[in-house]
C-alpha positions as a LaTeX table, in Angstrom:
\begin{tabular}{lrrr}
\hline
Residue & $x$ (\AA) & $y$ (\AA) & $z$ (\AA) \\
\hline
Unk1 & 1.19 & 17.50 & $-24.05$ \\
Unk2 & 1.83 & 15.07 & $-21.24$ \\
Unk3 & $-0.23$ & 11.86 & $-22.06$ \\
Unk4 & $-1.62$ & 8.75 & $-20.02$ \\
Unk5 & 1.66 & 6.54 & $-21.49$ \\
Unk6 & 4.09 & 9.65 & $-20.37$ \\
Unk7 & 2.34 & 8.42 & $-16.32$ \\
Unk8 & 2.36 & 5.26 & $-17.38$ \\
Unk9 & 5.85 & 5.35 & $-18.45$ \\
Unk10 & 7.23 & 6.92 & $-15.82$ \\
Unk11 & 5.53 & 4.57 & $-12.85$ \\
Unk12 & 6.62 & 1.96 & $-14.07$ \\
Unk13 & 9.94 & 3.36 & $-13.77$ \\
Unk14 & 9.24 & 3.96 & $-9.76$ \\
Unk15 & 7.61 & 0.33 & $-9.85$ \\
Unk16 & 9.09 & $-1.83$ & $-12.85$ \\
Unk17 & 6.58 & $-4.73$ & $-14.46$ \\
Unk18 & 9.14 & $-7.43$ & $-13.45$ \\
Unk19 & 9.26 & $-6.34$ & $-10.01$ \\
Unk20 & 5.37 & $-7.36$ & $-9.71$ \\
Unk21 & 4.22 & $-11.45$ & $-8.55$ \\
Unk22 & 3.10 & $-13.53$ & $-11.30$ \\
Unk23 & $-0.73$ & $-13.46$ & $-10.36$ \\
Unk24 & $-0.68$ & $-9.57$ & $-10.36$ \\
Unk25 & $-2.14$ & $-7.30$ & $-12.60$ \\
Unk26 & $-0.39$ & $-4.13$ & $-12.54$ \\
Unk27 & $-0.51$ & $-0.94$ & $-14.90$ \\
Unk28 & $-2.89$ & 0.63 & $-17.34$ \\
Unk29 & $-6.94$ & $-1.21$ & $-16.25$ \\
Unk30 & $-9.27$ & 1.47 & $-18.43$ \\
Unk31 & $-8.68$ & 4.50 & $-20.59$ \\
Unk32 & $-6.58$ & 5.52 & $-23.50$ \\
Unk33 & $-2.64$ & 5.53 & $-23.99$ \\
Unk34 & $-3.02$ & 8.75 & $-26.05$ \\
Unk35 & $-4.99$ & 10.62 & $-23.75$ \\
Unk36 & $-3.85$ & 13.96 & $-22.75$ \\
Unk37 & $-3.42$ & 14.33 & $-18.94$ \\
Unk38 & $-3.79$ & 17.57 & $-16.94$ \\
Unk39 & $-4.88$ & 16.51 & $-13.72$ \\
Unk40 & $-4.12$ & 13.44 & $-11.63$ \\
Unk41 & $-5.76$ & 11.49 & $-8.04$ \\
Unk42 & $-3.47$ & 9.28 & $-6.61$ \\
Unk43 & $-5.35$ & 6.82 & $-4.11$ \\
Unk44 & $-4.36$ & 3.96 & $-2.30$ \\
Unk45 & $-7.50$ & 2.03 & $-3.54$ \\
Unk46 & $-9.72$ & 2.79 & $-7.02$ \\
Unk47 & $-13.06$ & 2.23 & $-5.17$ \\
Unk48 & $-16.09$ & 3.76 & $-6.19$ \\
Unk49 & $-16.16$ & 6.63 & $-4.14$ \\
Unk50 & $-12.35$ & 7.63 & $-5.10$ \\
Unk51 & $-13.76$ & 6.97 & $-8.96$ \\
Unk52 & $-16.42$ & 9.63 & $-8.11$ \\
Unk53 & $-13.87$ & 11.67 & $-6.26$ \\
Unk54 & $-12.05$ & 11.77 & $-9.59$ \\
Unk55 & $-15.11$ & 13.26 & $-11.44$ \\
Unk56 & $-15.81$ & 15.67 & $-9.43$ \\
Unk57 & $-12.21$ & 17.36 & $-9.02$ \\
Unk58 & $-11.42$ & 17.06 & $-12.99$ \\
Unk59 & $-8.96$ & 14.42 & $-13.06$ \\
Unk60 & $-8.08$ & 12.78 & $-16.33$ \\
Unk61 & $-6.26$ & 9.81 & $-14.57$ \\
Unk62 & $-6.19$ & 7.87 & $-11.37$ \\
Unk63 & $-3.16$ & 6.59 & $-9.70$ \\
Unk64 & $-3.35$ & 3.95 & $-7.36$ \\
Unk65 & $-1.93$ & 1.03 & $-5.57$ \\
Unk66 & $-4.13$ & $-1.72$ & $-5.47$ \\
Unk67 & $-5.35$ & $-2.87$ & $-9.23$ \\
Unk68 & $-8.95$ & $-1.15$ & $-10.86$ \\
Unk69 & $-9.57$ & $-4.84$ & $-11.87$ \\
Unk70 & $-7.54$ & $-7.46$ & $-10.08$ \\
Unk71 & $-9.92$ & $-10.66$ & $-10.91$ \\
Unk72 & $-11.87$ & $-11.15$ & $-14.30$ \\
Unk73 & $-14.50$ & $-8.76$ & $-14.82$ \\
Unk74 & $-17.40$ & $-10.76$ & $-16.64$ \\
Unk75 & $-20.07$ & $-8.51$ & $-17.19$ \\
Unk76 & $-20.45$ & $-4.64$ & $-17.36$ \\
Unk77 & $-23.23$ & $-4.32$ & $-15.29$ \\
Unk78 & $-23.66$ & $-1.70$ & $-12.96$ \\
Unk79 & $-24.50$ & $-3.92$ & $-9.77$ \\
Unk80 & $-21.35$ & $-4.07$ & $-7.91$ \\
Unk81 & $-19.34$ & $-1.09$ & $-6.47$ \\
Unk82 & $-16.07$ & $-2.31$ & $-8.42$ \\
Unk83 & $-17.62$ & $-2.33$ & $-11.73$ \\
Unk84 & $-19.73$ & 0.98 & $-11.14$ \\
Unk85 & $-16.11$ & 2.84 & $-10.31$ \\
Unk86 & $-14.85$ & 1.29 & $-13.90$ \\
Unk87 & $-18.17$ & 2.11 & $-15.38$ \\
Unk88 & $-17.85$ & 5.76 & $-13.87$ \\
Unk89 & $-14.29$ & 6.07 & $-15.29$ \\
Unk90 & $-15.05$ & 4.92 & $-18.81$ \\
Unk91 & $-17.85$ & 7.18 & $-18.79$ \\
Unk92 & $-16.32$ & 10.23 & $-17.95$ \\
Unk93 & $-13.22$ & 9.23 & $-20.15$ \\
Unk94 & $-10.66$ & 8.74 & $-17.19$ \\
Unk95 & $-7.72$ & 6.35 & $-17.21$ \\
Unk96 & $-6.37$ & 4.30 & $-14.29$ \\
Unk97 & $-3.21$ & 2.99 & $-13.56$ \\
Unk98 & $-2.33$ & 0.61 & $-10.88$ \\
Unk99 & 1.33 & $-0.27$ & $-9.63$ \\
Unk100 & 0.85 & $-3.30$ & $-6.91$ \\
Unk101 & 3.36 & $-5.97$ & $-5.64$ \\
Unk102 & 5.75 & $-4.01$ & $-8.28$ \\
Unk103 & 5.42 & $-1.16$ & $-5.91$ \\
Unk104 & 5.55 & $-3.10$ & $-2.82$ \\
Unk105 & 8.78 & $-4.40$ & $-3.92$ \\
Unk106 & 9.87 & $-1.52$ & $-5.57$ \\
Unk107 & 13.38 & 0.62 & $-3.87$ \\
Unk108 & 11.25 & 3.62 & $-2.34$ \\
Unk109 & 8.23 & 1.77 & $-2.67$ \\
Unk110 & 5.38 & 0.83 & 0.02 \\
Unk111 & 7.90 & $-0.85$ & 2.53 \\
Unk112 & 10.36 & 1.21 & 1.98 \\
Unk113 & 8.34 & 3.83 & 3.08 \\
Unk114 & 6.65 & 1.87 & 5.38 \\
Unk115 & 9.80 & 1.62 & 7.06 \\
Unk116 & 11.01 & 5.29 & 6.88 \\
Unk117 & 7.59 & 5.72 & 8.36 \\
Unk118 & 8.49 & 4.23 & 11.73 \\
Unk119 & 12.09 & 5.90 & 11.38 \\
Unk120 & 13.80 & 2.54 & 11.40 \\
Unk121 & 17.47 & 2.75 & 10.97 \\
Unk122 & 19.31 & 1.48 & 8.47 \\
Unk123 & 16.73 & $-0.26$ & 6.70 \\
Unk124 & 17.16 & $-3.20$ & 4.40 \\
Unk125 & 15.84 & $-5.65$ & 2.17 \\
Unk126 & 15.29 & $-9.17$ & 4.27 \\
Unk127 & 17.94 & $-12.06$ & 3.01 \\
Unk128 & 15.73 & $-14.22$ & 0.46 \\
Unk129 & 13.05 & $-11.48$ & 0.02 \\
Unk130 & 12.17 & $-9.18$ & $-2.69$ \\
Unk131 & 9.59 & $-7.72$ & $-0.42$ \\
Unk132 & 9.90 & $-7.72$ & 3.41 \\
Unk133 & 12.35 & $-5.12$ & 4.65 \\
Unk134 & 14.18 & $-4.53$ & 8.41 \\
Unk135 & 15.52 & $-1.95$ & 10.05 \\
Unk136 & 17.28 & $-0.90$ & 13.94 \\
Unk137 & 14.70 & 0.37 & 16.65 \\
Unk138 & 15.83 & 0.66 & 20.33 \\
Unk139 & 13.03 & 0.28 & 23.38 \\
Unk140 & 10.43 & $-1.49$ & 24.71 \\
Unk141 & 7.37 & $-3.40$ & 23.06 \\
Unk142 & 4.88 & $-1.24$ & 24.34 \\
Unk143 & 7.08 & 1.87 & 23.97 \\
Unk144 & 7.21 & 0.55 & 19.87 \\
Unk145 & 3.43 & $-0.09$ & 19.99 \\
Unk146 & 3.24 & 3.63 & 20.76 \\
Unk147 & 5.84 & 4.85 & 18.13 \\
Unk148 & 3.60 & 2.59 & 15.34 \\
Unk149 & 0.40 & 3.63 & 15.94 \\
Unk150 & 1.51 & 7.55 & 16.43 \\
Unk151 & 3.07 & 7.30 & 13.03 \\
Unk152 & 0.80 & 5.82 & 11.17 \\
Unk153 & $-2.15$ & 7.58 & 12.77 \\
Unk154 & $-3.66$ & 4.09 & 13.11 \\
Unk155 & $-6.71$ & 3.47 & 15.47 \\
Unk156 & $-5.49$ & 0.73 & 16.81 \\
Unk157 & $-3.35$ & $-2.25$ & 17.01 \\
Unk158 & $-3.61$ & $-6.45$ & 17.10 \\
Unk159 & $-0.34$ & $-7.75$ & 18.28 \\
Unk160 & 0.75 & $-10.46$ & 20.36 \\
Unk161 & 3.92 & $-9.51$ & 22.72 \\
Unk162 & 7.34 & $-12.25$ & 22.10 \\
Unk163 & 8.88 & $-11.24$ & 25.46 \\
Unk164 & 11.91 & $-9.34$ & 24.25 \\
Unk165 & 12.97 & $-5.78$ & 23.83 \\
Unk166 & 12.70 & $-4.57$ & 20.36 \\
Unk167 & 16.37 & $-3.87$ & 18.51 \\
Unk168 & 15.18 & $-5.41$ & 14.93 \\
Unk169 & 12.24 & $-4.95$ & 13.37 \\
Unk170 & 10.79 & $-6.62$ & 10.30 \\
Unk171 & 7.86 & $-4.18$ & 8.27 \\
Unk172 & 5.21 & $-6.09$ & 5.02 \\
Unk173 & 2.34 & $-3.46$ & 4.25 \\
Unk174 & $-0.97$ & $-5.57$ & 3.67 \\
Unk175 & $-1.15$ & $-8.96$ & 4.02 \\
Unk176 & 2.71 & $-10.05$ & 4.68 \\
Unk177 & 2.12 & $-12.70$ & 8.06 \\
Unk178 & 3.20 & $-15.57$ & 5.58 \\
Unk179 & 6.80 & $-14.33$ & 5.72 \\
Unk180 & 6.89 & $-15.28$ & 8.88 \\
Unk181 & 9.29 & $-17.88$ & 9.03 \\
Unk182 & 11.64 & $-15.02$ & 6.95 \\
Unk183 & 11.81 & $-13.16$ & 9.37 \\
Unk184 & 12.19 & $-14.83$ & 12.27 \\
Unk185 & 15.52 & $-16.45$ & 10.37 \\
Unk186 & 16.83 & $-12.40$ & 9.86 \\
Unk187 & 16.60 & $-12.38$ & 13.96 \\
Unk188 & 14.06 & $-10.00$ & 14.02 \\
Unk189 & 12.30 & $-8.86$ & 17.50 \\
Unk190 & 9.28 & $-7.62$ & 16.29 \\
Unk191 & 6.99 & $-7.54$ & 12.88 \\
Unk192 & 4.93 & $-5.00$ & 11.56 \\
Unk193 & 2.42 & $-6.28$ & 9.09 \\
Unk194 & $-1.26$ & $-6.07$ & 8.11 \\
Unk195 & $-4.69$ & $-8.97$ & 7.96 \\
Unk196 & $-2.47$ & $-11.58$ & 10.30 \\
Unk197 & $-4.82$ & $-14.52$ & 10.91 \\
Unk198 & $-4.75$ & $-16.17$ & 14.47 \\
Unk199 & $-2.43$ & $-19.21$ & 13.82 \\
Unk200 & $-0.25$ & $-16.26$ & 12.66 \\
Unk201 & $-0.20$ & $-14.40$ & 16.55 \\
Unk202 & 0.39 & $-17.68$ & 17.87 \\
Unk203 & 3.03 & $-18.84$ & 15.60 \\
Unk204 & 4.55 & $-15.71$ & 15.83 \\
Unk205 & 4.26 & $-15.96$ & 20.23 \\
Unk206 & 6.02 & $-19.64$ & 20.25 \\
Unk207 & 8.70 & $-18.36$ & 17.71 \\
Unk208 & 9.40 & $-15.62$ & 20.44 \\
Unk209 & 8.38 & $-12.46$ & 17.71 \\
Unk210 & 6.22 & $-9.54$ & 18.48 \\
Unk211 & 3.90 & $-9.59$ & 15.49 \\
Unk212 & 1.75 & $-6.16$ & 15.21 \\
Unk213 & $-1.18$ & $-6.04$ & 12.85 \\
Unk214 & $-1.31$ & $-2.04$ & 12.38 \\
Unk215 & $-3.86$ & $-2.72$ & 9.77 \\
Unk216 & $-4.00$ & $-2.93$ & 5.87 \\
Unk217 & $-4.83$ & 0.64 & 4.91 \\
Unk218 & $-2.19$ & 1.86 & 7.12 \\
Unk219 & 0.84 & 0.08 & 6.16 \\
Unk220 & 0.43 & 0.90 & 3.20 \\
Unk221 & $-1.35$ & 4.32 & 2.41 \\
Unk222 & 1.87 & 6.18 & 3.22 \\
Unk223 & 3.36 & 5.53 & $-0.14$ \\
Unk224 & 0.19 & 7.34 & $-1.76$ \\
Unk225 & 1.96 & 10.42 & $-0.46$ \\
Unk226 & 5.27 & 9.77 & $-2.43$ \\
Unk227 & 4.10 & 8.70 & $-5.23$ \\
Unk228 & 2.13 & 11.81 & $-5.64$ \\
Unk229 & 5.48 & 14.25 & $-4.66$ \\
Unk230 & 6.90 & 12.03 & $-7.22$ \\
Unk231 & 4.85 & 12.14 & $-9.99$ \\
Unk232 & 4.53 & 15.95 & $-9.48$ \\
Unk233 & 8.20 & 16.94 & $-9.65$ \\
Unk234 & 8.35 & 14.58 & $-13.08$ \\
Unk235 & 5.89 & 16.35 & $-14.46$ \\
Unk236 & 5.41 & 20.10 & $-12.73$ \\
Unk237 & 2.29 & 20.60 & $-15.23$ \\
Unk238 & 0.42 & 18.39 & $-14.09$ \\
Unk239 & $-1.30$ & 18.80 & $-10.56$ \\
Unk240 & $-1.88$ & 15.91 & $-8.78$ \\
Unk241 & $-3.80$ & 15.81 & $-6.10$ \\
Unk242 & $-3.96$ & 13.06 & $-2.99$ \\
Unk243 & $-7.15$ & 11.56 & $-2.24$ \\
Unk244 & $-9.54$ & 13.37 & 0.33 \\
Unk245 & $-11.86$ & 10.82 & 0.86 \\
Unk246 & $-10.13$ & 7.55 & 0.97 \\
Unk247 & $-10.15$ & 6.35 & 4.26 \\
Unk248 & $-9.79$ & 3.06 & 5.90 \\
Unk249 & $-13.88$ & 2.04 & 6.26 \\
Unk250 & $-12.95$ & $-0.76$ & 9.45 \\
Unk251 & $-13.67$ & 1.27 & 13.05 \\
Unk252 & $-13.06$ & 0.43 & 16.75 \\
Unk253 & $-15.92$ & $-0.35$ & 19.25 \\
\hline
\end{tabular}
């Protein structure tokens, strides 16, 4: 019998605890150590709707990325959409794990695969980072803006062009703009990153760097798929299943 620790276990050995930043809360949120585990949703976010989407396929377990309960949770009471996904887990007896920044910084983890992704070459982890990586991509800005938002199958993209060709590139899934200064120092053309604010375009525009926002949910929901192909060939009884209705809820007018 495959339990909730045997997951557990084994995540942590994709995305190790000490891997994760000290304000992070990363692994088991709700559920039971000893449950058995026959069916799994892996999820780049454990919001209410991907709770519910774990009821209604049978999961025992959730998998996700981003943290089930990331600040204090005060009160049980039904009257938010975070604590109605915990409420609907406990209730129907369903565990969830989260692997976060451990993941992000993880080999093979979000910007690793962030970087395969957009088929950089010979990726690498930034000098004086745990988390940024860079990797070789030949052309044009708007020839890369292309390339990123075919591969990603984003929407659309924020950037602000630095006036050179792109050679090196510089990827952060989610909210990465503050290593700014990081990457500019690896000699990086452009940056691929998610949530910049607009000190962080201009910065990035006087500093000569082509910074694309390509969008939180995109950056980083790639991994989702990985983790899943991983957890599946661990455990072959188990099926695991990727989310279906996890989407990115922020459209374009």
């Amino acid at each position: 019998m495959t339990t909730v620790q045997d997951i557990l276990t084994f995540v942590e050995t994709l995305a190790p605890l000490e891997l994760k930043m000290e304000w992070d809360n990363a692994g088991l949120s709700c559920g039971s150590r000893t449950a058995p585990v026959t069916k799994i949703l892996v999820a780049l976010d454990p919001f209410e709707h991907v709770c519910q989407e774990a009821v209604n396929i049978g999961a025992d377990l959730v998998v996700t990325h981003h943290p089930l309960i990331f600040r204090p949770v005060t009160a049980l009471v039904d009257d938010t959409a975070a604590v109605r996904g915990l409420i609907t887990l406990c209730r129907h007896h369903i565990s969830a794990i989260g692997a976060h920044t451990n993941l992000d910084c993880a080999a093979g983890g979000v910007n690793d695969v962030l970087a395969e992704t957009l088929e950089l070459k010979n990726i690498h982890v930034i000098e004086g980072q745990t988390l940024l990586r860079a990797g070789e991509w030949d052309g044009t800005l708007q020839e890369f803006l292309a390339h990123v938002k075919e591969k990603l199958g984003c929407p659309g993209l924020r950037y602000v062009d630095g006036g050179k060709k792109i050679h090196k590139v510089a990827v952060g899934g989610g909210s990465c703009s503050d290593g700014l200064m990081d990457v500019i120092a690896a000699g990086c053309d452009a940056f691929v990153t998610a949530d910049v604010k607009y000190n962080g375009f201009w910065d990035a525009k006087e500093l000569g760097l082509s910074m694309i926002d390509a969008g939180h949910f995109y950056t980083e929901n790639p991994v989702c798929a990985v983790v899943a192909e991983k957890i599946r060939a661990a455990f072959p009884e188990i099926q695991v299943v990727l989310s279906q209705k996890h989407a990115d809820c922020m459209k374009f007018y």
